[in-house]
Amino acid sequence: MTTENSEKNYRDGKRFLKEDNTDKALRAFEKAYKEDKENAAYMSYYGMCAALRGGEMGMGLELCTKAIKREFHKVEFYINLGKVYMAVGNKKGALKVFKTGLRFDPNNSEINNYLVELGFRRKPVIPMLDRVNPINKFLGILLRRTIPGLIKKKV
């Protein structure tokens, strides 16, 4: 059951993460999670910190996955699980999780940054032609960069 103390620990943990203090964040999320083991947010963040800082990859994957099963619409949970997959070295798993998270928030800049970092590429415009084919390159630039840029300028 969520208490004021567990909520305070959770907020502190998020603040510590923003300050890049993973040790303190891990302790804060652990306290919050131990007070309320049913809260999906506590579960997800504690799992991520336990994996990234504590080296407990198995527990991190388990808690983050469990949190997503409870509240599948929260994009931040997909980001946390993706970070754990990246730490484990499972690029394919991270890509899959990040793509799933994009279904709920297609414009999420954090997920898009991770996809770029992982080297994610969209499918070629004309799949039967090679990616480096000049026609595919031209159409890709036109459809994915130029036209969306023109539409944004008009709005």
Short mmCIF file of C-alpha atoms in Angstrom, two decimals:
data_model
loop_
_atom_site.label_atom_id
_atom_site.label_comp_id
_atom_site.label_asym_id
_atom_site.label_seq_id
_atom_site.Cartn_x
_atom_site.Cartn_y
_atom_site.Cartn_z
CA MET A 1 0.00 0.00 0.00
CA THR A 2 1.37 3.40 -1.01
CA THR A 3 2.27 5.61 1.92
CA GLU A 4 3.53 9.18 2.12
CA ASN A 5 6.97 7.85 3.01
CA SER A 6 7.12 5.49 0.02
CA GLU A 7 5.91 8.27 -2.30
CA LYS A 8 8.60 10.60 -0.91
CA ASN A 9 11.27 7.93 -1.46
CA TYR A 10 10.01 7.47 -5.03
CA ARG A 11 10.16 11.22 -5.77
CA ASP A 12 13.63 11.41 -4.20
CA GLY A 13 14.76 8.48 -6.35
CA LYS A 14 13.60 10.20 -9.54
CA ARG A 15 15.37 13.39 -8.47
CA PHE A 16 18.58 11.44 -7.78
CA LEU A 17 18.32 9.83 -11.24
CA LYS A 18 18.07 13.27 -12.86
CA GLU A 19 21.17 14.29 -10.89
CA ASP A 20 22.96 11.13 -12.14
CA ASN A 21 23.31 9.77 -8.60
CA THR A 22 22.35 6.15 -9.23
CA ASP A 23 23.53 4.91 -5.82
CA LYS A 24 21.16 7.16 -3.89
CA ALA A 25 18.40 6.52 -6.44
CA LEU A 26 18.78 2.77 -5.94
CA ARG A 27 18.46 3.12 -2.16
CA ALA A 28 15.43 5.43 -2.45
CA PHE A 29 13.62 3.17 -4.94
CA GLU A 30 14.45 0.11 -2.85
CA LYS A 31 12.85 1.70 0.23
CA ALA A 32 9.77 2.70 -1.77
CA TYR A 33 9.46 -0.77 -3.32
CA LYS A 34 9.87 -2.57 0.00
CA GLU A 35 7.05 -0.48 1.50
CA ASP A 36 4.71 -1.14 -1.44
CA LYS A 37 5.62 -4.16 -3.55
CA GLU A 38 2.43 -3.85 -5.63
CA ASN A 39 3.14 -0.37 -7.06
CA ALA A 40 4.23 -0.76 -10.70
CA ALA A 41 6.22 2.50 -10.78
CA TYR A 42 8.27 1.54 -7.72
CA MET A 43 8.78 -1.90 -9.24
CA SER A 44 9.98 -0.57 -12.58
CA TYR A 45 12.39 2.03 -11.25
CA TYR A 46 13.78 -0.23 -8.53
CA GLY A 47 14.29 -2.99 -11.10
CA MET A 48 16.10 -0.64 -13.48
CA CYS A 49 18.39 0.77 -10.78
CA ALA A 50 19.06 -2.68 -9.31
CA ALA A 51 20.17 -3.87 -12.75
CA LEU A 52 22.17 -0.80 -13.77
CA ARG A 53 23.82 -0.01 -10.45
CA GLY A 54 23.50 -3.14 -8.37
CA GLY A 55 24.32 -5.56 -11.18
CA GLU A 56 21.22 -7.65 -10.46
CA MET A 57 20.20 -8.08 -14.09
CA GLY A 58 17.79 -10.97 -13.56
CA MET A 59 15.85 -9.18 -10.85
CA GLY A 60 15.86 -5.97 -12.90
CA LEU A 61 14.42 -7.70 -15.95
CA GLU A 62 11.83 -9.48 -13.83
CA LEU A 63 10.62 -6.37 -11.99
CA CYS A 64 10.53 -4.16 -15.09
CA THR A 65 8.61 -6.80 -17.06
CA LYS A 66 6.19 -7.30 -14.17
CA ALA A 67 5.57 -3.54 -13.99
CA ILE A 68 4.75 -3.43 -17.71
CA LYS A 69 2.31 -6.32 -17.31
CA ARG A 70 0.52 -4.35 -14.60
CA GLU A 71 0.45 -0.99 -16.38
CA PHE A 72 1.27 -1.59 -20.03
CA HIS A 73 0.41 1.94 -21.18
CA LYS A 74 3.20 3.72 -19.25
CA VAL A 75 6.00 4.61 -21.65
CA GLU A 76 8.53 5.23 -18.86
CA PHE A 77 8.31 1.53 -17.92
CA TYR A 78 9.33 0.55 -21.46
CA ILE A 79 12.24 2.98 -21.25
CA ASN A 80 13.37 1.40 -17.96
CA LEU A 81 13.13 -2.14 -19.36
CA GLY A 82 14.96 -1.05 -22.52
CA LYS A 83 17.79 0.38 -20.43
CA VAL A 84 18.10 -2.94 -18.60
CA TYR A 85 18.20 -4.85 -21.90
CA MET A 86 20.91 -2.48 -23.13
CA ALA A 87 22.93 -3.05 -19.94
CA VAL A 88 22.64 -6.82 -20.41
CA GLY A 89 23.83 -6.43 -24.01
CA ASN A 90 20.55 -7.59 -25.55
CA LYS A 91 20.23 -5.06 -28.38
CA LYS A 92 17.40 -6.98 -30.07
CA GLY A 93 15.36 -7.05 -26.85
CA ALA A 94 15.97 -3.34 -26.25
CA LEU A 95 14.87 -2.46 -29.79
CA LYS A 96 11.70 -4.51 -29.42
CA VAL A 97 10.82 -2.89 -26.07
CA PHE A 98 11.52 0.63 -27.32
CA LYS A 99 9.42 0.05 -30.46
CA THR A 100 6.56 -1.19 -28.27
CA GLY A 101 6.86 1.92 -26.12
CA LEU A 102 6.63 4.07 -29.24
CA ARG A 103 3.17 2.64 -29.91
CA PHE A 104 1.93 4.44 -26.80
CA ASP A 105 3.86 7.68 -27.41
CA PRO A 106 5.18 7.93 -30.99
CA ASN A 107 6.86 11.29 -30.35
CA ASN A 108 8.77 10.29 -27.22
CA SER A 109 12.18 11.89 -27.69
CA GLU A 110 13.92 9.72 -25.08
CA ILE A 111 12.92 6.48 -26.82
CA ASN A 112 13.83 7.93 -30.22
CA ASN A 113 17.27 8.91 -28.87
CA TYR A 114 17.84 5.36 -27.61
CA LEU A 115 16.77 3.93 -30.97
CA VAL A 116 19.25 6.21 -32.74
CA GLU A 117 21.94 5.18 -30.24
CA LEU A 118 21.21 1.51 -30.94
CA GLY A 119 21.38 2.10 -34.69
CA PHE A 120 17.70 1.52 -35.40
CA ARG A 121 16.77 1.96 -39.04
CA ARG A 122 13.37 2.02 -40.64
CA LYS A 123 12.60 -0.38 -43.45
CA PRO A 124 13.55 0.83 -46.93
CA VAL A 125 10.73 2.62 -48.78
CA ILE A 126 10.82 0.00 -51.54
CA PRO A 127 11.70 -3.26 -49.73
CA MET A 128 12.60 -5.21 -52.89
CA LEU A 129 15.38 -2.72 -53.69
CA ASP A 130 18.60 -2.61 -51.71
CA ARG A 131 18.89 0.02 -48.94
CA VAL A 132 21.76 1.79 -50.77
CA ASN A 133 19.86 2.00 -54.07
CA PRO A 134 19.66 5.69 -55.10
CA ILE A 135 15.89 5.47 -55.63
CA ASN A 136 15.38 4.15 -52.09
CA LYS A 137 17.70 6.80 -50.67
CA PHE A 138 15.93 9.63 -52.51
CA LEU A 139 12.42 8.44 -51.57
CA GLY A 140 13.49 7.88 -47.97
CA ILE A 141 14.86 11.39 -47.63
CA LEU A 142 11.81 12.84 -49.36
CA LEU A 143 9.20 10.93 -47.35
CA ARG A 144 10.84 10.91 -43.94
CA ARG A 145 12.63 14.25 -43.76
CA THR A 146 11.52 16.74 -46.38
CA ILE A 147 7.73 16.28 -46.46
CA PRO A 148 7.27 16.09 -42.64
CA GLY A 149 9.47 19.21 -42.35
CA LEU A 150 7.28 21.07 -44.83
CA ILE A 151 4.10 20.06 -43.02
CA LYS A 152 5.44 21.27 -39.65
CA LYS A 153 6.38 24.66 -41.14
CA LYS A 154 2.83 25.22 -42.46
CA VAL A 155 1.19 24.45 -39.11
#
